[in-house]
Amino acid sequence: MFVRKELFKELYRKLFRVYFICLILLDISAGMVLADDVYAIDNLPPFRASVMDGYAVRSTEAKIGQTLSIVKGKKGLAGEKSQILEQDYDVLQCLYVTTGGPVPNAFDSVLPIEETELSEDKLSIKVLKQMNVNQFIREKGSDVKQGEKVLEQGSVLRSAEIGLLATVGKISEIKVYKKPIIGLLSTGNELVEANTVELLDGYIRDSNKIMLKAMISEHNIASEVRDYGIVGDNGILLDEELQRASNECDILVTSGGVSMGELDLVKPYIELKGEVIFGRLNMKPGKPTTFGILNKSIILALPGNPVSSFVTSHLFLIRAAKYLSGQFDTYQNHLIKVQLIPRNVKLDKERPEYHRAVAVQDQLSGKIYAFSTGSQLSSRLISARNANCLVILPKAPQSNDNYQCFGDTQALVIGQIVTKTSNEIAELVKQHDGQTLKNQCCGGHHGHNHNHQDQQNQVSSLNSQKVENITQQQQIQTNQSADFKVGIITISDRASSGEYPTGDLSGQAMRQCCESFPHYYNIIQQTIVSDDKEKIKGELLRMSDELKCNLVLTSGGTGFFERDITPEATLEVIERRAESLANYILIESMKIVPTACLSRAVIGTRGKTMIINLPGKPKAVKENFEILMRSNVLIHALGQLKGTDKH
Ligand SMILES: Nc1nc2c(c(=O)[nH]1)N[C@H]1C(S)=C(S)[C@@H](COP(=O)(O)OP(=O)(O)OC[C@H]3O[C@@H](n4cnc5c(N)ncnc54)[C@H](O)[C@@H]3O)O[C@H]1N2
Ligand code: MOO
């Protein structure tokens, strides 16, 4: 996590300035968090009560066939005072009771009406079923005992909790964490209110304030939202409004005016009149986000770019407000693992990124795929449309301009995640994978404005589609729907004799690579052989001729060590060489390490099988495989070989 935990700790520590507890009525407590444990004032039920409409009986008397006379003039009706009914009843008597009504201590069970036969004169009943002791009776306090703890501090008051508190008599002076008063202020000479119909030259509508209002209401995080309007980039006006707002609110959120321009006055103002806790973040978008204290208020000065405001509010505003409202664990709860699609999203060279995406969960495997929303320019609010997660991408490693590719990445959940069948997801993955999203820097100042509208539209429809039932057949189809059968061979004397304490890491690497693309690859066989030419040939022949693998990956034995024999064995098995593919891997991997040229790896085909020699090192295996997956090179090669790729 690149927004460091310490940063949040600092944020939370400062929040204690504006953090307080209040007493409220139960009526208006929905969504609040309890600041204290709550104990039951009353028993529940407050008296011994019947669970059924029927007759209170003594189980020893109420034998099948027995006639019991009905007590006259008294009934255990719901709402009846229980004390009035407490008396000695005669032998073979029963008392009419209703559900929830009091049951006198003289009786030990309730016989439901349907288990009785009423006499014609309606004065007695015949017992049709034997009851056990205590059957259909709720003893006093059997649900909740007076003085028992019913809710813990930290519980969110939702409908059930509120119902429970009412039941046990806790209807006022509920101690809760007070939700903050949040103030919103937009800054910028170019801004006009969002409801402006006709824009004059040079103006834009203030979308941030209304977006933030909606977000606050969606997440129900404020006791009140105050709109401080728009203030131009003018020191005097800004001073006036910032002073007023920061004395009236718990959290003041401004947008705009926090970067480096001469009109960016907000950050210098906080530095001068308040305290800046942090004023620059290593993240994209949201670099200039500033957090500080001004008068009575915590101030979050968000960047003006709408997407930057959107992302940073999710990270800081919602979290801060929830924290103030007593929800202290809001951070970890919302992290999930996803596979970002397309996998070849280029990483930013300077900053880690919160990439907007639509996460969809596979109903069967539970795996979550996050489909990128396209160009991530921080002015492009369309990139946040339908987004239900922010995929946390690291910045690109120094050594190369690597692609984000294999394995799962963490994502922050910002909306509801939908589920889909494996086949639907497979289709979407195929549609989206292989598309390259260029590195788009913030604000458009050094970005390329690619049009990802089609991709965005495909993704947009994801959220609205309905969930379908899972069947066993789909599970079989899922496995079968992978396009290519894969065989994996680790070639190593040491691995085959079990010498590696860590196990066969290159075999694991090959497996991981294929498993990252479950819709393309289905591993049907994996073996380890020593550096023995005949054994290697034997495995290659078995996987291609008998198992009919579409792809056989080998790892190891491609160098210049005496026993390295993989290329020679491969050459004796293949019918057609694919030198360009091998050269392509070589060229690309030499950009990573020059020693990549020490590999003598061969690639070729036998029948409809492609055999690829990969290096022995797990890291190199992954790099080679990633290179092959760029622009779906390997997928096309395998498709041609299988006959599924069109000319
Ligand atoms: N020399 C540098 N320039 C910039 C840097 C930097 O590090 N050095 N950082 C860039 C980054 S990153 C961001 S993000 C922006 C943030 O700028 P500000 O917070 O100062 O915001 P403004 O300049 O006022 O506006 C940026 C952009 O957003 C539009 N905007 C502003 N407010 C609203 C609103 N309420 N609703 C809709 N759109 C709004 C505004 O018109 C601008 O286009 O700075 C970079 N520059
Ligand atoms: O918020 Mo900026 O991306 O850092 O545009």
Short mmCIF file of N, CA and C in Angstrom, two decimals, residues 385-535:
data_model
loop_
_atom_site.label_atom_id
_atom_site.label_comp_id
_atom_site.label_asym_id
_atom_site.label_seq_id
_atom_site.Cartn_x
_atom_site.Cartn_y
_atom_site.Cartn_z
N ARG A 385 -16.83 6.35 -14.20
CA ARG A 385 -18.21 5.88 -14.43
C ARG A 385 -18.27 4.37 -14.22
N ASN A 386 -19.19 3.92 -13.44
CA ASN A 386 -19.39 2.49 -13.14
C ASN A 386 -18.26 1.84 -12.35
N ALA A 387 -17.20 2.60 -12.10
CA ALA A 387 -16.07 1.99 -11.39
C ALA A 387 -16.52 1.55 -10.00
N ASN A 388 -16.18 0.31 -9.66
CA ASN A 388 -16.51 -0.16 -8.30
C ASN A 388 -15.25 -0.54 -7.54
N CYS A 389 -14.10 -0.31 -8.18
CA CYS A 389 -12.86 -0.53 -7.43
C CYS A 389 -11.74 0.33 -7.97
N LEU A 390 -10.75 0.54 -7.12
CA LEU A 390 -9.53 1.24 -7.53
C LEU A 390 -8.40 0.22 -7.43
N VAL A 391 -7.89 -0.17 -8.59
CA VAL A 391 -6.83 -1.19 -8.58
C VAL A 391 -5.52 -0.49 -8.24
N ILE A 392 -4.82 -1.04 -7.27
CA ILE A 392 -3.62 -0.37 -6.77
C ILE A 392 -2.42 -0.87 -7.54
N LEU A 393 -1.94 -0.05 -8.47
CA LEU A 393 -0.82 -0.47 -9.32
C LEU A 393 0.47 0.17 -8.82
N PRO A 394 1.53 -0.61 -8.73
CA PRO A 394 2.80 -0.01 -8.30
C PRO A 394 3.36 0.84 -9.43
N LYS A 395 4.33 1.68 -9.13
CA LYS A 395 4.96 2.40 -10.23
C LYS A 395 5.88 1.43 -10.97
N ALA A 396 6.21 1.76 -12.23
CA ALA A 396 7.02 0.85 -13.03
C ALA A 396 8.41 0.71 -12.41
N PRO A 397 8.97 -0.50 -12.47
CA PRO A 397 10.34 -0.66 -11.96
C PRO A 397 11.31 0.17 -12.79
N GLN A 398 12.40 0.55 -12.17
CA GLN A 398 13.41 1.39 -12.85
C GLN A 398 13.92 0.75 -14.13
N SER A 399 14.15 -0.58 -14.05
CA SER A 399 14.93 -1.25 -15.10
C SER A 399 14.31 -1.19 -16.50
N ASN A 400 13.02 -1.18 -16.59
CA ASN A 400 12.40 -1.19 -17.92
C ASN A 400 11.01 -0.59 -17.83
N ASP A 401 10.40 -0.47 -18.98
CA ASP A 401 9.02 0.02 -18.91
C ASP A 401 8.07 -1.17 -18.94
N ASN A 402 8.21 -1.95 -17.92
CA ASN A 402 7.44 -3.19 -17.78
C ASN A 402 5.94 -3.00 -17.90
N TYR A 403 5.26 -4.06 -18.17
CA TYR A 403 3.81 -4.05 -18.14
C TYR A 403 3.36 -4.71 -16.85
N GLN A 404 2.26 -4.22 -16.37
CA GLN A 404 1.57 -4.94 -15.30
C GLN A 404 1.00 -6.19 -15.94
N CYS A 405 1.24 -7.34 -15.34
CA CYS A 405 0.76 -8.50 -16.07
C CYS A 405 0.22 -9.58 -15.17
N PHE A 406 1.08 -10.36 -14.57
CA PHE A 406 0.61 -11.59 -13.96
C PHE A 406 0.10 -11.40 -12.55
N GLY A 407 -0.75 -12.33 -12.20
CA GLY A 407 -1.14 -12.46 -10.81
C GLY A 407 -2.09 -11.38 -10.34
N ASP A 408 -2.44 -11.52 -9.08
CA ASP A 408 -3.44 -10.64 -8.52
C ASP A 408 -2.81 -9.36 -7.98
N THR A 409 -3.62 -8.33 -7.97
CA THR A 409 -3.22 -7.03 -7.47
C THR A 409 -4.28 -6.62 -6.46
N GLN A 410 -3.88 -5.79 -5.52
CA GLN A 410 -4.89 -5.34 -4.55
C GLN A 410 -5.75 -4.24 -5.14
N ALA A 411 -6.98 -4.20 -4.70
CA ALA A 411 -7.86 -3.13 -5.15
C ALA A 411 -8.72 -2.68 -3.98
N LEU A 412 -9.04 -1.42 -4.01
CA LEU A 412 -9.88 -0.85 -2.97
C LEU A 412 -11.32 -0.84 -3.49
N VAL A 413 -12.21 -1.42 -2.75
CA VAL A 413 -13.60 -1.50 -3.21
C VAL A 413 -14.29 -0.17 -2.98
N ILE A 414 -14.93 0.36 -4.03
CA ILE A 414 -15.66 1.62 -3.84
C ILE A 414 -17.12 1.48 -4.24
N GLY A 415 -17.51 0.30 -4.65
CA GLY A 415 -18.92 0.09 -5.03
C GLY A 415 -19.24 -1.38 -4.98
N GLN A 416 -20.48 -1.70 -5.30
CA GLN A 416 -20.90 -3.09 -5.20
C GLN A 416 -20.32 -3.93 -6.34
N ILE A 417 -19.85 -5.12 -5.98
CA ILE A 417 -19.24 -5.98 -7.00
C ILE A 417 -20.27 -6.96 -7.53
N VAL A 418 -20.36 -7.05 -8.85
CA VAL A 418 -21.36 -7.96 -9.44
C VAL A 418 -20.70 -9.31 -9.71
N THR A 419 -21.54 -10.35 -9.85
CA THR A 419 -20.99 -11.66 -10.18
C THR A 419 -21.48 -12.07 -11.56
N LYS A 420 -20.70 -12.92 -12.20
CA LYS A 420 -21.06 -13.42 -13.53
C LYS A 420 -20.62 -14.86 -13.66
N THR A 421 -21.16 -15.52 -14.68
CA THR A 421 -20.75 -16.90 -14.90
C THR A 421 -19.34 -16.92 -15.50
N SER A 422 -18.69 -18.06 -15.37
CA SER A 422 -17.33 -18.20 -15.89
C SER A 422 -17.29 -17.91 -17.39
N ASN A 423 -18.30 -18.39 -18.09
CA ASN A 423 -18.28 -18.19 -19.54
C ASN A 423 -18.44 -16.73 -19.92
N GLU A 424 -19.30 -16.03 -19.18
CA GLU A 424 -19.47 -14.60 -19.47
C GLU A 424 -18.16 -13.86 -19.21
N ILE A 425 -17.52 -14.25 -18.11
CA ILE A 425 -16.26 -13.57 -17.78
C ILE A 425 -15.20 -13.91 -18.82
N ALA A 426 -15.15 -15.17 -19.23
CA ALA A 426 -14.16 -15.59 -20.23
C ALA A 426 -14.31 -14.73 -21.48
N GLU A 427 -15.54 -14.48 -21.86
CA GLU A 427 -15.81 -13.69 -23.06
C GLU A 427 -15.30 -12.26 -22.88
N LEU A 428 -15.60 -11.70 -21.71
CA LEU A 428 -15.17 -10.32 -21.44
C LEU A 428 -13.65 -10.21 -21.40
N VAL A 429 -13.04 -11.23 -20.78
CA VAL A 429 -11.58 -11.21 -20.68
C VAL A 429 -10.98 -11.23 -22.08
N LYS A 430 -11.54 -12.06 -22.92
CA LYS A 430 -11.00 -12.15 -24.29
C LYS A 430 -11.19 -10.83 -25.03
N GLN A 431 -12.34 -10.19 -24.79
CA GLN A 431 -12.59 -8.90 -25.46
C GLN A 431 -11.60 -7.83 -25.01
N HIS A 432 -11.30 -7.85 -23.72
CA HIS A 432 -10.50 -6.74 -23.17
C HIS A 432 -9.01 -7.01 -23.15
N ASP A 433 -8.64 -8.28 -23.03
CA ASP A 433 -7.22 -8.58 -22.89
C ASP A 433 -6.51 -8.27 -24.19
N GLY A 434 -5.23 -7.94 -24.05
CA GLY A 434 -4.46 -7.67 -25.25
C GLY A 434 -4.57 -6.23 -25.69
N GLN A 435 -5.54 -5.47 -25.14
CA GLN A 435 -5.61 -4.06 -25.48
C GLN A 435 -4.63 -3.31 -24.59
N THR A 436 -3.84 -2.48 -25.19
CA THR A 436 -2.86 -1.76 -24.38
C THR A 436 -3.40 -0.40 -24.00
N LEU A 437 -3.37 -0.12 -22.71
CA LEU A 437 -3.73 1.23 -22.27
C LEU A 437 -2.43 1.98 -22.10
N LYS A 438 -2.29 3.04 -22.85
CA LYS A 438 -1.05 3.81 -22.73
C LYS A 438 -1.01 4.48 -21.38
N ASN A 439 0.20 4.72 -20.95
CA ASN A 439 0.40 5.44 -19.71
C ASN A 439 -0.14 6.86 -19.87
N GLN A 440 -1.17 7.19 -19.10
CA GLN A 440 -1.77 8.51 -19.23
C GLN A 440 -1.42 9.31 -18.00
N CYS A 441 -0.69 10.39 -18.19
CA CYS A 441 -0.32 11.16 -17.03
C CYS A 441 -1.44 12.13 -16.70
N CYS A 442 -1.40 12.66 -15.46
CA CYS A 442 -2.53 13.45 -15.00
C CYS A 442 -2.67 14.75 -15.77
N GLY A 443 -3.89 15.25 -15.75
CA GLY A 443 -4.19 16.58 -16.25
C GLY A 443 -4.02 16.74 -17.74
N GLY A 444 -3.56 15.72 -18.43
CA GLY A 444 -3.43 15.77 -19.87
C GLY A 444 -2.20 16.52 -20.31
N HIS A 445 -1.39 17.01 -19.36
CA HIS A 445 -0.25 17.82 -19.79
C HIS A 445 0.79 16.99 -20.52
N HIS A 446 0.95 15.72 -20.14
CA HIS A 446 1.81 14.90 -20.96
C HIS A 446 1.21 13.54 -21.26
N GLY A 447 -0.06 13.55 -21.43
CA GLY A 447 -0.73 12.27 -21.76
C GLY A 447 -1.06 12.17 -23.23
N HIS A 448 -1.36 10.95 -23.69
CA HIS A 448 -1.83 10.76 -25.06
C HIS A 448 -3.32 10.51 -24.95
N ASN A 449 -4.07 11.23 -25.75
CA ASN A 449 -5.50 11.08 -25.57
C ASN A 449 -6.08 9.99 -26.47
N HIS A 450 -5.94 8.75 -26.04
CA HIS A 450 -6.46 7.64 -26.82
C HIS A 450 -7.95 7.48 -26.58
N ASN A 451 -8.61 6.99 -27.59
CA ASN A 451 -10.05 6.80 -27.40
C ASN A 451 -10.34 5.38 -26.97
N HIS A 452 -10.83 5.24 -25.77
CA HIS A 452 -11.14 3.91 -25.26
C HIS A 452 -12.63 3.75 -25.09
N GLN A 453 -13.36 4.49 -25.92
CA GLN A 453 -14.80 4.53 -25.75
C GLN A 453 -15.43 3.14 -25.87
N ASP A 454 -14.98 2.37 -26.88
CA ASP A 454 -15.58 1.05 -27.09
C ASP A 454 -15.40 0.19 -25.87
N GLN A 455 -14.15 0.21 -25.41
CA GLN A 455 -13.84 -0.62 -24.26
C GLN A 455 -14.66 -0.16 -23.05
N GLN A 456 -14.74 1.15 -22.90
CA GLN A 456 -15.49 1.71 -21.78
C GLN A 456 -16.95 1.30 -21.86
N ASN A 457 -17.50 1.34 -23.08
CA ASN A 457 -18.90 0.98 -23.23
C ASN A 457 -19.15 -0.47 -22.89
N GLN A 458 -18.20 -1.33 -23.31
CA GLN A 458 -18.37 -2.75 -22.98
C GLN A 458 -18.39 -2.92 -21.47
N VAL A 459 -17.46 -2.21 -20.83
CA VAL A 459 -17.35 -2.35 -19.38
C VAL A 459 -18.57 -1.75 -18.70
N SER A 460 -19.06 -0.65 -19.26
CA SER A 460 -20.18 0.04 -18.62
C SER A 460 -21.37 -0.88 -18.42
N SER A 461 -21.57 -1.79 -19.37
CA SER A 461 -22.75 -2.63 -19.28
C SER A 461 -22.59 -3.71 -18.21
N LEU A 462 -21.37 -3.89 -17.71
CA LEU A 462 -21.14 -4.98 -16.76
C LEU A 462 -21.97 -4.85 -15.51
N ASN A 463 -22.01 -3.64 -14.99
CA ASN A 463 -22.65 -3.44 -13.70
C ASN A 463 -24.14 -3.69 -13.73
N SER A 464 -24.73 -3.48 -14.91
CA SER A 464 -26.18 -3.53 -14.93
C SER A 464 -26.71 -4.93 -15.24
N GLN A 465 -25.80 -5.86 -15.59
CA GLN A 465 -26.32 -7.17 -15.96
C GLN A 465 -26.67 -8.01 -14.73
N LYS A 466 -27.66 -8.87 -14.93
CA LYS A 466 -28.13 -9.57 -13.73
C LYS A 466 -27.38 -10.89 -13.49
N VAL A 467 -27.41 -11.30 -12.24
CA VAL A 467 -26.71 -12.50 -11.83
C VAL A 467 -27.48 -13.74 -12.29
N GLU A 468 -26.80 -14.73 -12.82
CA GLU A 468 -27.49 -15.95 -13.25
C GLU A 468 -27.10 -17.12 -12.37
N ASN A 469 -27.88 -18.20 -12.51
CA ASN A 469 -27.62 -19.36 -11.67
C ASN A 469 -26.38 -20.12 -12.10
N ILE A 470 -25.77 -20.79 -11.13
CA ILE A 470 -24.58 -21.58 -11.42
C ILE A 470 -25.02 -23.03 -11.59
N THR A 471 -24.49 -23.69 -12.58
CA THR A 471 -24.80 -25.11 -12.71
C THR A 471 -23.49 -25.89 -12.77
N GLN A 472 -23.59 -27.15 -12.45
CA GLN A 472 -22.41 -28.00 -12.48
C GLN A 472 -21.82 -28.03 -13.89
N GLN A 473 -22.72 -27.99 -14.87
CA GLN A 473 -22.28 -28.08 -16.26
C GLN A 473 -21.29 -26.97 -16.60
N GLN A 474 -21.53 -25.80 -15.99
CA GLN A 474 -20.63 -24.69 -16.29
C GLN A 474 -19.23 -24.96 -15.81
N GLN A 475 -19.16 -25.71 -14.70
CA GLN A 475 -17.84 -25.98 -14.17
C GLN A 475 -17.04 -26.78 -15.21
N ILE A 476 -17.73 -27.76 -15.81
CA ILE A 476 -17.06 -28.58 -16.81
C ILE A 476 -16.74 -27.71 -18.03
N GLN A 477 -17.75 -26.89 -18.36
CA GLN A 477 -17.52 -26.01 -19.52
C GLN A 477 -16.36 -25.07 -19.27
N THR A 478 -16.23 -24.63 -18.00
CA THR A 478 -15.16 -23.68 -17.71
C THR A 478 -13.82 -24.29 -18.05
N ASN A 479 -13.63 -25.53 -17.59
CA ASN A 479 -12.36 -26.17 -17.88
C ASN A 479 -12.20 -26.40 -19.37
N GLN A 480 -13.31 -26.80 -19.98
CA GLN A 480 -13.21 -27.08 -21.40
C GLN A 480 -13.10 -25.81 -22.21
N SER A 481 -13.60 -24.71 -21.64
CA SER A 481 -13.62 -23.51 -22.46
C SER A 481 -12.24 -22.87 -22.59
N ALA A 482 -11.26 -23.30 -21.76
CA ALA A 482 -9.91 -22.79 -21.97
C ALA A 482 -9.51 -23.21 -23.38
N ASP A 483 -8.87 -22.28 -24.11
CA ASP A 483 -8.62 -22.55 -25.52
C ASP A 483 -7.54 -23.59 -25.76
N PHE A 484 -6.52 -23.60 -24.89
CA PHE A 484 -5.35 -24.42 -25.21
C PHE A 484 -4.94 -25.35 -24.07
N LYS A 485 -4.66 -26.60 -24.45
CA LYS A 485 -4.19 -27.58 -23.46
C LYS A 485 -2.67 -27.42 -23.33
N VAL A 486 -2.21 -27.39 -22.10
CA VAL A 486 -0.78 -27.11 -21.88
C VAL A 486 -0.10 -28.24 -21.13
N GLY A 487 1.11 -28.58 -21.57
CA GLY A 487 1.98 -29.50 -20.85
C GLY A 487 3.19 -28.72 -20.36
N ILE A 488 3.63 -29.03 -19.16
CA ILE A 488 4.77 -28.29 -18.58
C ILE A 488 5.87 -29.27 -18.20
N ILE A 489 7.09 -28.98 -18.64
CA ILE A 489 8.21 -29.88 -18.29
C ILE A 489 9.35 -29.06 -17.68
N THR A 490 9.73 -29.40 -16.47
CA THR A 490 10.93 -28.79 -15.89
C THR A 490 12.09 -29.72 -16.23
N ILE A 491 13.14 -29.16 -16.83
CA ILE A 491 14.27 -30.00 -17.22
C ILE A 491 15.47 -29.61 -16.36
N SER A 492 15.79 -30.47 -15.43
CA SER A 492 16.88 -30.15 -14.50
C SER A 492 17.28 -31.40 -13.73
N ASP A 493 18.59 -31.68 -13.72
CA ASP A 493 19.09 -32.84 -12.94
C ASP A 493 18.74 -32.65 -11.47
N ARG A 494 18.97 -31.40 -11.00
CA ARG A 494 18.80 -31.15 -9.55
C ARG A 494 17.34 -31.17 -9.16
N ALA A 495 16.50 -30.57 -9.98
CA ALA A 495 15.06 -30.58 -9.63
C ALA A 495 14.52 -32.01 -9.68
N SER A 496 15.00 -32.79 -10.66
CA SER A 496 14.44 -34.15 -10.80
C SER A 496 14.90 -35.06 -9.65
N SER A 497 16.08 -34.74 -9.06
CA SER A 497 16.49 -35.58 -7.93
C SER A 497 16.04 -34.98 -6.60
N GLY A 498 15.24 -33.94 -6.68
CA GLY A 498 14.65 -33.35 -5.47
C GLY A 498 15.67 -32.60 -4.63
N GLU A 499 16.73 -32.10 -5.29
CA GLU A 499 17.80 -31.43 -4.54
C GLU A 499 17.41 -30.04 -4.03
N TYR A 500 16.45 -29.39 -4.72
CA TYR A 500 16.12 -28.01 -4.33
C TYR A 500 15.23 -28.00 -3.09
N PRO A 501 15.72 -27.39 -1.99
CA PRO A 501 14.87 -27.36 -0.79
C PRO A 501 13.58 -26.57 -1.03
N THR A 502 13.64 -25.65 -1.97
CA THR A 502 12.46 -24.81 -2.22
C THR A 502 11.48 -25.49 -3.18
N GLY A 503 11.86 -26.65 -3.71
CA GLY A 503 10.99 -27.31 -4.70
C GLY A 503 11.25 -26.77 -6.09
N ASP A 504 10.43 -27.21 -7.02
CA ASP A 504 10.64 -26.87 -8.43
C ASP A 504 10.05 -25.48 -8.73
N LEU A 505 10.86 -24.44 -8.49
CA LEU A 505 10.32 -23.08 -8.62
C LEU A 505 10.02 -22.69 -10.06
N SER A 506 10.84 -23.20 -11.02
CA SER A 506 10.55 -22.79 -12.40
C SER A 506 9.28 -23.49 -12.90
N GLY A 507 9.05 -24.71 -12.43
CA GLY A 507 7.80 -25.40 -12.76
C GLY A 507 6.62 -24.60 -12.21
N GLN A 508 6.79 -24.12 -10.98
CA GLN A 508 5.72 -23.29 -10.37
C GLN A 508 5.50 -22.02 -11.16
N ALA A 509 6.63 -21.44 -11.62
CA ALA A 509 6.51 -20.18 -12.38
C ALA A 509 5.74 -20.41 -13.67
N MET A 510 6.05 -21.52 -14.37
CA MET A 510 5.32 -21.80 -15.63
C MET A 510 3.84 -22.01 -15.33
N ARG A 511 3.59 -22.71 -14.24
CA ARG A 511 2.19 -22.98 -13.88
C ARG A 511 1.45 -21.67 -13.59
N GLN A 512 2.13 -20.81 -12.79
CA GLN A 512 1.51 -19.52 -12.44
C GLN A 512 1.18 -18.70 -13.68
N CYS A 513 2.16 -18.69 -14.62
CA CYS A 513 1.95 -17.92 -15.85
C CYS A 513 0.67 -18.38 -16.54
N CYS A 514 0.54 -19.69 -16.69
CA CYS A 514 -0.64 -20.21 -17.41
C CYS A 514 -1.91 -19.97 -16.60
N GLU A 515 -1.78 -20.15 -15.29
CA GLU A 515 -2.99 -19.99 -14.47
C GLU A 515 -3.47 -18.54 -14.42
N SER A 516 -2.57 -17.61 -14.76
CA SER A 516 -3.01 -16.22 -14.81
C SER A 516 -3.97 -15.99 -15.97
N PHE A 517 -4.00 -16.91 -16.90
CA PHE A 517 -4.88 -16.78 -18.07
C PHE A 517 -5.76 -18.02 -18.17
N PRO A 518 -6.60 -18.25 -17.18
CA PRO A 518 -7.35 -19.51 -17.14
C PRO A 518 -8.27 -19.69 -18.34
N HIS A 519 -8.61 -18.59 -18.98
CA HIS A 519 -9.52 -18.73 -20.12
C HIS A 519 -8.77 -19.19 -21.37
N TYR A 520 -7.47 -19.03 -21.37
CA TYR A 520 -6.68 -19.49 -22.51
C TYR A 520 -6.06 -20.86 -22.25
N TYR A 521 -5.50 -21.02 -21.04
CA TYR A 521 -4.66 -22.20 -20.81
C TYR A 521 -5.24 -23.14 -19.76
N ASN A 522 -5.19 -24.41 -20.09
CA ASN A 522 -5.62 -25.44 -19.16
C ASN A 522 -4.46 -26.44 -19.04
N ILE A 523 -3.80 -26.43 -17.90
CA ILE A 523 -2.62 -27.31 -17.74
C ILE A 523 -3.12 -28.74 -17.55
N ILE A 524 -2.70 -29.63 -18.46
CA ILE A 524 -3.19 -31.00 -18.30
C ILE A 524 -2.08 -31.94 -17.81
N GLN A 525 -0.86 -31.49 -17.86
CA GLN A 525 0.23 -32.36 -17.45
C GLN A 525 1.43 -31.53 -17.02
N GLN A 526 2.08 -31.96 -15.94
CA GLN A 526 3.30 -31.25 -15.51
C GLN A 526 4.30 -32.28 -14.99
N THR A 527 5.52 -32.23 -15.51
CA THR A 527 6.52 -33.22 -15.08
C THR A 527 7.88 -32.57 -14.88
N ILE A 528 8.77 -33.35 -14.27
CA ILE A 528 10.17 -32.93 -14.12
C ILE A 528 11.03 -34.04 -14.71
N VAL A 529 11.99 -33.71 -15.57
CA VAL A 529 12.94 -34.73 -16.07
C VAL A 529 14.36 -34.23 -15.89
N SER A 530 15.29 -35.15 -15.88
CA SER A 530 16.71 -34.76 -15.77
C SER A 530 17.20 -34.28 -17.14
N ASP A 531 18.42 -33.74 -17.16
CA ASP A 531 18.98 -33.25 -18.43
C ASP A 531 19.44 -34.43 -19.28
N ASP A 532 18.52 -35.22 -19.67
CA ASP A 532 18.83 -36.44 -20.42
C ASP A 532 18.06 -36.36 -21.74
N LYS A 533 18.81 -36.35 -22.85
CA LYS A 533 18.19 -36.06 -24.14
C LYS A 533 17.03 -37.01 -24.44
N GLU A 534 17.22 -38.29 -24.22
CA GLU A 534 16.16 -39.26 -24.58
C GLU A 534 14.93 -39.06 -23.71
N LYS A 535 15.18 -38.79 -22.42
CA LYS A 535 14.04 -38.59 -21.52
C LYS A 535 13.26 -37.33 -21.93
#
